[in-house]
mmCIF file of C-alpha atoms in Angstrom:
data_model
loop_
_atom_site.group_PDB
_atom_site.id
_atom_site.type_symbol
_atom_site.label_atom_id
_atom_site.label_comp_id
_atom_site.label_asym_id
_atom_site.label_seq_id
_atom_site.Cartn_x
_atom_site.Cartn_y
_atom_site.Cartn_z
ATOM 1 C CA UNK W 1 0.000 0.000 0.000
ATOM 2 C CA UNK W 2 1.425 3.384 -1.002
ATOM 3 C CA UNK W 3 2.214 5.803 1.801
ATOM 4 C CA UNK W 4 0.496 8.602 -0.142
ATOM 5 C CA UNK W 5 -2.742 6.765 0.461
ATOM 6 C CA UNK W 6 -2.387 7.349 4.175
ATOM 7 C CA UNK W 7 -1.963 11.111 3.733
ATOM 8 C CA UNK W 8 -5.270 11.171 1.860
ATOM 9 C CA UNK W 9 -6.917 9.846 5.017
ATOM 10 C CA UNK W 10 -6.029 13.129 6.737
ATOM 11 C CA UNK W 11 -7.594 15.128 3.894
ATOM 12 C CA UNK W 12 -10.689 12.944 3.951
ATOM 13 C CA UNK W 13 -11.214 13.528 7.670
ATOM 14 C CA UNK W 14 -10.631 17.289 7.554
ATOM 15 C CA UNK W 15 -13.049 17.698 4.664
ATOM 16 C CA UNK W 16 -15.948 16.087 6.503
ATOM 17 C CA UNK W 17 -16.502 19.602 7.836
ATOM 18 C CA UNK W 18 -17.050 22.872 5.987
ATOM 19 C CA UNK W 19 -16.792 25.447 8.780
ATOM 20 C CA UNK W 20 -17.414 28.444 6.512
ATOM 21 C CA UNK W 21 -20.789 26.953 5.575
ATOM 22 C CA UNK W 22 -21.610 25.448 8.963
ATOM 23 C CA UNK W 23 -21.731 21.945 7.460
ATOM 24 C CA UNK W 24 -20.583 18.713 9.140
ATOM 25 C CA UNK W 25 -21.071 15.255 7.644
ATOM 26 C CA UNK W 26 -19.364 13.394 10.503
ATOM 27 C CA UNK W 27 -22.484 13.034 12.632
ATOM 28 C CA UNK W 28 -22.966 9.283 13.165
ATOM 29 C CA UNK W 29 -21.142 5.984 13.411
ATOM 30 C CA UNK W 30 -22.442 5.176 9.929
ATOM 31 C CA UNK W 31 -20.698 8.310 8.626
ATOM 32 C CA UNK W 32 -17.480 7.204 10.347
ATOM 33 C CA UNK W 33 -17.666 3.792 8.697
ATOM 34 C CA UNK W 34 -18.348 5.335 5.302
ATOM 35 C CA UNK W 35 -15.333 7.627 5.660
ATOM 36 C CA UNK W 36 -13.072 4.742 6.697
ATOM 37 C CA UNK W 37 -14.334 2.400 4.009
ATOM 38 C CA UNK W 38 -16.882 -0.319 4.747
ATOM 39 C CA UNK W 39 -14.358 -3.171 4.492
ATOM 40 C CA UNK W 40 -11.643 -1.649 6.672
ATOM 41 C CA UNK W 41 -10.760 -2.884 10.139
ATOM 42 C CA UNK W 42 -11.222 0.649 11.471
ATOM 43 C CA UNK W 43 -14.813 0.754 10.193
ATOM 44 C CA UNK W 44 -15.621 -2.532 11.879
ATOM 45 C CA UNK W 45 -14.279 -1.218 15.202
ATOM 46 C CA UNK W 46 -16.124 2.124 15.027
ATOM 47 C CA UNK W 47 -18.618 3.069 17.738
ATOM 48 C CA UNK W 48 -20.646 6.180 18.536
ATOM 49 C CA UNK W 49 -17.830 7.385 20.792
ATOM 50 C CA UNK W 50 -15.548 7.643 17.751
ATOM 51 C CA UNK W 51 -17.712 10.404 16.282
ATOM 52 C CA UNK W 52 -16.652 12.810 19.036
ATOM 53 C CA UNK W 53 -13.065 11.530 19.103
ATOM 54 C CA UNK W 54 -12.589 11.914 15.357
ATOM 55 C CA UNK W 55 -14.059 15.404 15.397
ATOM 56 C CA UNK W 56 -11.391 16.407 17.919
ATOM 57 C CA UNK W 57 -8.636 14.937 15.713
ATOM 58 C CA UNK W 58 -10.180 16.691 12.704
ATOM 59 C CA UNK W 59 -9.880 20.086 14.386
ATOM 60 C CA UNK W 60 -6.209 19.491 15.096
ATOM 61 C CA UNK W 61 -5.489 18.264 11.568
ATOM 62 C CA UNK W 62 -7.203 21.304 10.058
ATOM 63 C CA UNK W 63 -4.906 23.464 12.182
ATOM 64 C CA UNK W 64 -1.932 21.704 10.544
ATOM 65 C CA UNK W 65 -3.218 22.493 7.041
ATOM 66 C CA UNK W 66 -4.083 26.079 8.003
ATOM 67 C CA UNK W 67 -0.632 26.753 9.443
ATOM 68 C CA UNK W 68 1.003 25.281 6.343
ATOM 69 C CA UNK W 69 -1.206 27.347 4.009
ATOM 70 C CA UNK W 70 -0.304 30.497 5.950
ATOM 71 C CA UNK W 71 3.409 29.770 5.564
ATOM 72 C CA UNK W 72 3.998 28.948 9.231
ATOM 73 C CA UNK W 73 6.032 25.783 8.654
ATOM 74 C CA UNK W 74 7.319 25.435 12.213
ATOM 75 C CA UNK W 75 3.822 25.587 13.703
ATOM 76 C CA UNK W 76 2.498 23.075 11.152
ATOM 77 C CA UNK W 77 5.270 20.635 12.008
ATOM 78 C CA UNK W 78 4.859 21.126 15.772
ATOM 79 C CA UNK W 79 1.120 20.465 15.541
ATOM 80 C CA UNK W 80 1.655 17.331 13.465
ATOM 81 C CA UNK W 81 4.396 16.065 15.774
ATOM 82 C CA UNK W 82 1.997 16.406 18.695
ATOM 83 C CA UNK W 83 -0.498 14.175 16.905
ATOM 84 C CA UNK W 84 2.196 11.638 15.996
ATOM 85 C CA UNK W 85 3.217 11.326 19.625
ATOM 86 C CA UNK W 86 -0.368 10.843 20.746
ATOM 87 C CA UNK W 87 -1.269 8.369 17.972
ATOM 88 C CA UNK W 88 1.833 6.270 17.212
ATOM 89 C CA UNK W 89 2.098 3.600 14.526
ATOM 90 C CA UNK W 90 4.716 1.084 13.418
ATOM 91 C CA UNK W 91 6.061 1.048 9.826
ATOM 92 C CA UNK W 92 6.407 -2.534 8.592
ATOM 93 C CA UNK W 93 7.429 -4.207 5.344
ATOM 94 C CA UNK W 94 4.554 -6.096 3.783
ATOM 95 C CA UNK W 95 3.828 -7.772 0.485
ATOM 96 C CA UNK W 96 2.646 -11.357 0.864
ATOM 97 C CA UNK W 97 -0.810 -10.411 -0.412
ATOM 98 C CA UNK W 98 0.680 -8.893 -3.589
ATOM 99 C CA UNK W 99 2.641 -11.243 -5.878
ATOM 100 C CA UNK W 100 4.455 -10.438 -9.111
ATOM 101 C CA UNK W 101 4.366 -12.530 -12.292
ATOM 102 C CA UNK W 102 6.897 -14.964 -10.853
ATOM 103 C CA UNK W 103 5.005 -15.443 -7.617
ATOM 104 C CA UNK W 104 7.365 -13.336 -5.529
ATOM 105 C CA UNK W 105 6.045 -10.803 -2.983
ATOM 106 C CA UNK W 106 5.860 -7.173 -4.057
ATOM 107 C CA UNK W 107 7.445 -5.657 -0.988
ATOM 108 C CA UNK W 108 6.164 -2.297 0.173
ATOM 109 C CA UNK W 109 5.874 -0.215 3.321
ATOM 110 C CA UNK W 110 2.779 -0.671 5.422
ATOM 111 C CA UNK W 111 1.733 1.291 8.516
ATOM 112 C CA UNK W 112 0.715 -1.194 11.162
ATOM 113 C CA UNK W 113 -1.605 0.157 13.813
ATOM 114 C CA UNK W 114 -2.159 -1.095 17.339
ATOM 115 C CA UNK W 115 -5.091 1.062 18.408
ATOM 116 C CA UNK W 116 -7.295 1.015 21.456
ATOM 117 C CA UNK W 117 -10.223 2.221 19.327
ATOM 118 C CA UNK W 118 -11.165 3.156 15.772
ATOM 119 C CA UNK W 119 -10.149 6.787 16.200
ATOM 120 C CA UNK W 120 -6.649 5.863 17.373
ATOM 121 C CA UNK W 121 -6.193 3.584 14.362
ATOM 122 C CA UNK W 122 -7.437 6.101 11.834
ATOM 123 C CA UNK W 123 -5.498 8.993 13.354
ATOM 124 C CA UNK W 124 -2.252 7.013 13.564
ATOM 125 C CA UNK W 125 -2.204 6.099 9.879
ATOM 126 C CA UNK W 126 -3.532 9.462 8.681
ATOM 127 C CA UNK W 127 -0.966 11.470 10.648
ATOM 128 C CA UNK W 128 1.960 9.240 9.712
ATOM 129 C CA UNK W 129 0.974 9.400 6.052
ATOM 130 C CA UNK W 130 0.750 13.175 6.262
ATOM 131 C CA UNK W 131 4.183 13.270 7.912
ATOM 132 C CA UNK W 132 5.692 11.245 5.051
ATOM 133 C CA UNK W 133 4.052 13.550 2.526
ATOM 134 C CA UNK W 134 5.272 16.676 4.336
ATOM 135 C CA UNK W 135 8.881 15.566 4.710
ATOM 136 C CA UNK W 136 9.099 14.170 1.180
ATOM 137 C CA UNK W 137 7.475 17.032 -0.753
ATOM 138 C CA UNK W 138 7.529 20.007 1.634
ATOM 139 C CA UNK W 139 5.227 21.756 4.089
ATOM 140 C CA UNK W 140 3.969 24.084 1.355
ATOM 141 C CA UNK W 141 2.359 21.083 -0.329
ATOM 142 C CA UNK W 142 -0.365 21.144 2.322
ATOM 143 C CA UNK W 143 -3.016 23.626 1.251
ATOM 144 C CA UNK W 144 -6.428 25.084 2.000
ATOM 145 C CA UNK W 145 -8.725 25.854 -0.936
ATOM 146 C CA UNK W 146 -8.739 29.556 -1.842
ATOM 147 C CA UNK W 147 -12.226 29.451 -3.376
ATOM 148 C CA UNK W 148 -14.664 31.069 -0.943
ATOM 149 C CA UNK W 149 -16.436 29.683 0.924
ATOM 150 C CA UNK W 150 -14.930 26.218 0.337
ATOM 151 C CA UNK W 151 -11.772 26.047 2.515
ATOM 152 C CA UNK W 152 -11.309 22.314 1.939
ATOM 153 C CA UNK W 153 -7.874 20.859 2.669
ATOM 154 C CA UNK W 154 -5.827 19.358 -0.171
ATOM 155 C CA UNK W 155 -2.387 17.931 -0.966
ATOM 156 C CA UNK W 156 -0.548 19.749 -3.756
ATOM 157 C CA UNK W 157 1.057 17.213 -6.088
ATOM 158 C CA UNK W 158 1.561 19.618 -9.018
ATOM 159 C CA UNK W 159 5.020 19.794 -10.591
ATOM 160 C CA UNK W 160 5.422 23.541 -10.019
ATOM 161 C CA UNK W 161 3.732 23.898 -6.604
ATOM 162 C CA UNK W 162 1.033 26.059 -8.167
ATOM 163 C CA UNK W 163 -2.156 24.479 -6.856
ATOM 164 C CA UNK W 164 -4.521 26.836 -5.015
ATOM 165 C CA UNK W 165 -7.833 24.974 -5.106
ATOM 166 C CA UNK W 166 -9.060 21.612 -3.857
ATOM 167 C CA UNK W 167 -10.733 20.676 -7.155
ATOM 168 C CA UNK W 168 -11.250 21.711 -10.780
ATOM 169 C CA UNK W 169 -14.762 22.780 -9.844
ATOM 170 C CA UNK W 170 -13.507 25.273 -7.261
ATOM 171 C CA UNK W 171 -10.808 26.525 -9.648
ATOM 172 C CA UNK W 172 -13.408 27.165 -12.355
ATOM 173 C CA UNK W 173 -15.756 28.900 -9.927
ATOM 174 C CA UNK W 174 -12.964 31.147 -8.655
ATOM 175 C CA UNK W 175 -11.845 32.040 -12.180
ATOM 176 C CA UNK W 176 -15.401 32.912 -13.214
ATOM 177 C CA UNK W 177 -15.841 35.069 -10.110
ATOM 178 C CA UNK W 178 -12.563 36.887 -10.807
ATOM 179 C CA UNK W 179 -13.576 37.476 -14.452
ATOM 180 C CA UNK W 180 -16.952 38.893 -13.434
ATOM 181 C CA UNK W 181 -15.282 41.146 -10.867
ATOM 182 C CA UNK W 182 -12.940 42.539 -13.549
ATOM 183 C CA UNK W 183 -15.859 43.139 -15.926
ATOM 184 C CA UNK W 184 -17.826 44.852 -13.189
ATOM 185 C CA UNK W 185 -14.909 47.100 -12.303
ATOM 186 C CA UNK W 186 -14.353 47.977 -15.970
ATOM 187 C CA UNK W 187 -18.014 48.881 -16.345
ATOM 188 C CA UNK W 188 -17.845 51.089 -13.242
ATOM 189 C CA UNK W 189 -14.787 52.920 -14.579
ATOM 190 C CA UNK W 190 -16.467 53.504 -17.948
ATOM 191 C CA UNK W 191 -19.560 54.860 -16.215
ATOM 192 C CA UNK W 192 -17.445 57.259 -14.164
ATOM 193 C CA UNK W 193 -15.648 58.426 -17.322
ATOM 194 C CA UNK W 194 -18.927 59.024 -19.164
ATOM 195 C CA UNK W 195 -20.214 61.159 -16.293
ATOM 196 C CA UNK W 196 -17.305 63.684 -16.538
ATOM 197 C CA UNK W 197 -18.330 67.429 -16.551
ATOM 198 C CA UNK W 198 -18.737 69.338 -19.876
ATOM 199 C CA UNK W 199 -15.472 70.732 -21.217
ATOM 200 C CA UNK W 200 -13.492 67.770 -19.794
ATOM 201 C CA UNK W 201 -12.735 64.260 -20.956
ATOM 202 C CA UNK W 202 -14.457 63.368 -24.222
ATOM 203 C CA UNK W 203 -16.264 66.694 -24.662
ATOM 204 C CA UNK W 204 -13.060 68.777 -24.974
ATOM 205 C CA UNK W 205 -12.051 67.861 -28.556
ATOM 206 C CA UNK W 206 -15.613 68.341 -29.804
ATOM 207 C CA UNK W 207 -15.789 71.907 -28.411
ATOM 208 C CA UNK W 208 -12.461 72.694 -30.078
ATOM 209 C CA UNK W 209 -13.676 71.604 -33.514
ATOM 210 C CA UNK W 210 -16.789 73.809 -33.345
ATOM 211 C CA UNK W 211 -14.950 76.992 -32.267
ATOM 212 C CA UNK W 212 -14.125 78.310 -35.821
ATOM 213 C CA UNK W 213 -17.751 78.009 -36.896
ATOM 214 C CA UNK W 214 -18.922 79.948 -33.862
ATOM 215 C CA UNK W 215 -16.323 82.681 -34.614
ATOM 216 C CA UNK W 216 -17.478 83.038 -38.255
ATOM 217 C CA UNK W 217 -21.082 83.347 -37.179
ATOM 218 C CA UNK W 218 -20.096 86.144 -34.820
ATOM 219 C CA UNK W 219 -18.175 88.052 -37.568
ATOM 220 C CA UNK W 220 -21.162 87.851 -39.957
ATOM 221 C CA UNK W 221 -23.427 89.316 -37.308
ATOM 222 C CA UNK W 222 -21.023 92.225 -36.664
ATOM 223 C CA UNK W 223 -20.865 93.023 -40.378
#
């Protein structure tokens, strides 16, 4: 099992809540089991008590992503280290369930958990996976979606560290909003320009072109 999979567990937990919208999908043991995956050992161990426990872990994990997104690397690492100490796990080499074409094991790293409850198991693997992701790719790869009011957490795996949104949908929505804001501002500026007093702005050149005709009309009247 790839270690990147474990880091996605942290994202999955954080995004069960949308604080800017007052939404929370982690409200029952059934929701916990769905988040963990129905066939996982953690899901089978889940009880109602894990709803409250996982919500507490979620708050702390969101703080990690927020600190990273704000550029406070030291705080992000300190917060994650605190979670790692509270929810330890044991890296082990596994592979007997995955065989290559010659029947040999496909060895890979696996995070073995020894939890007292479902929350401890989920938190241990999620936090360790996030730690691997952070140390391998950098703290700035942990982000919070910039599309208001989303604020979902995400892991930036782009080649140039340019990701700012949790999904293509949020990126499109943000781009459309920015385009409309520019159009609105342009329209406001044009309206202000059109409301300029007579003799200024666009009316100046027109008055200048009509001046000779007004002068000739005056001379004819004097004659």
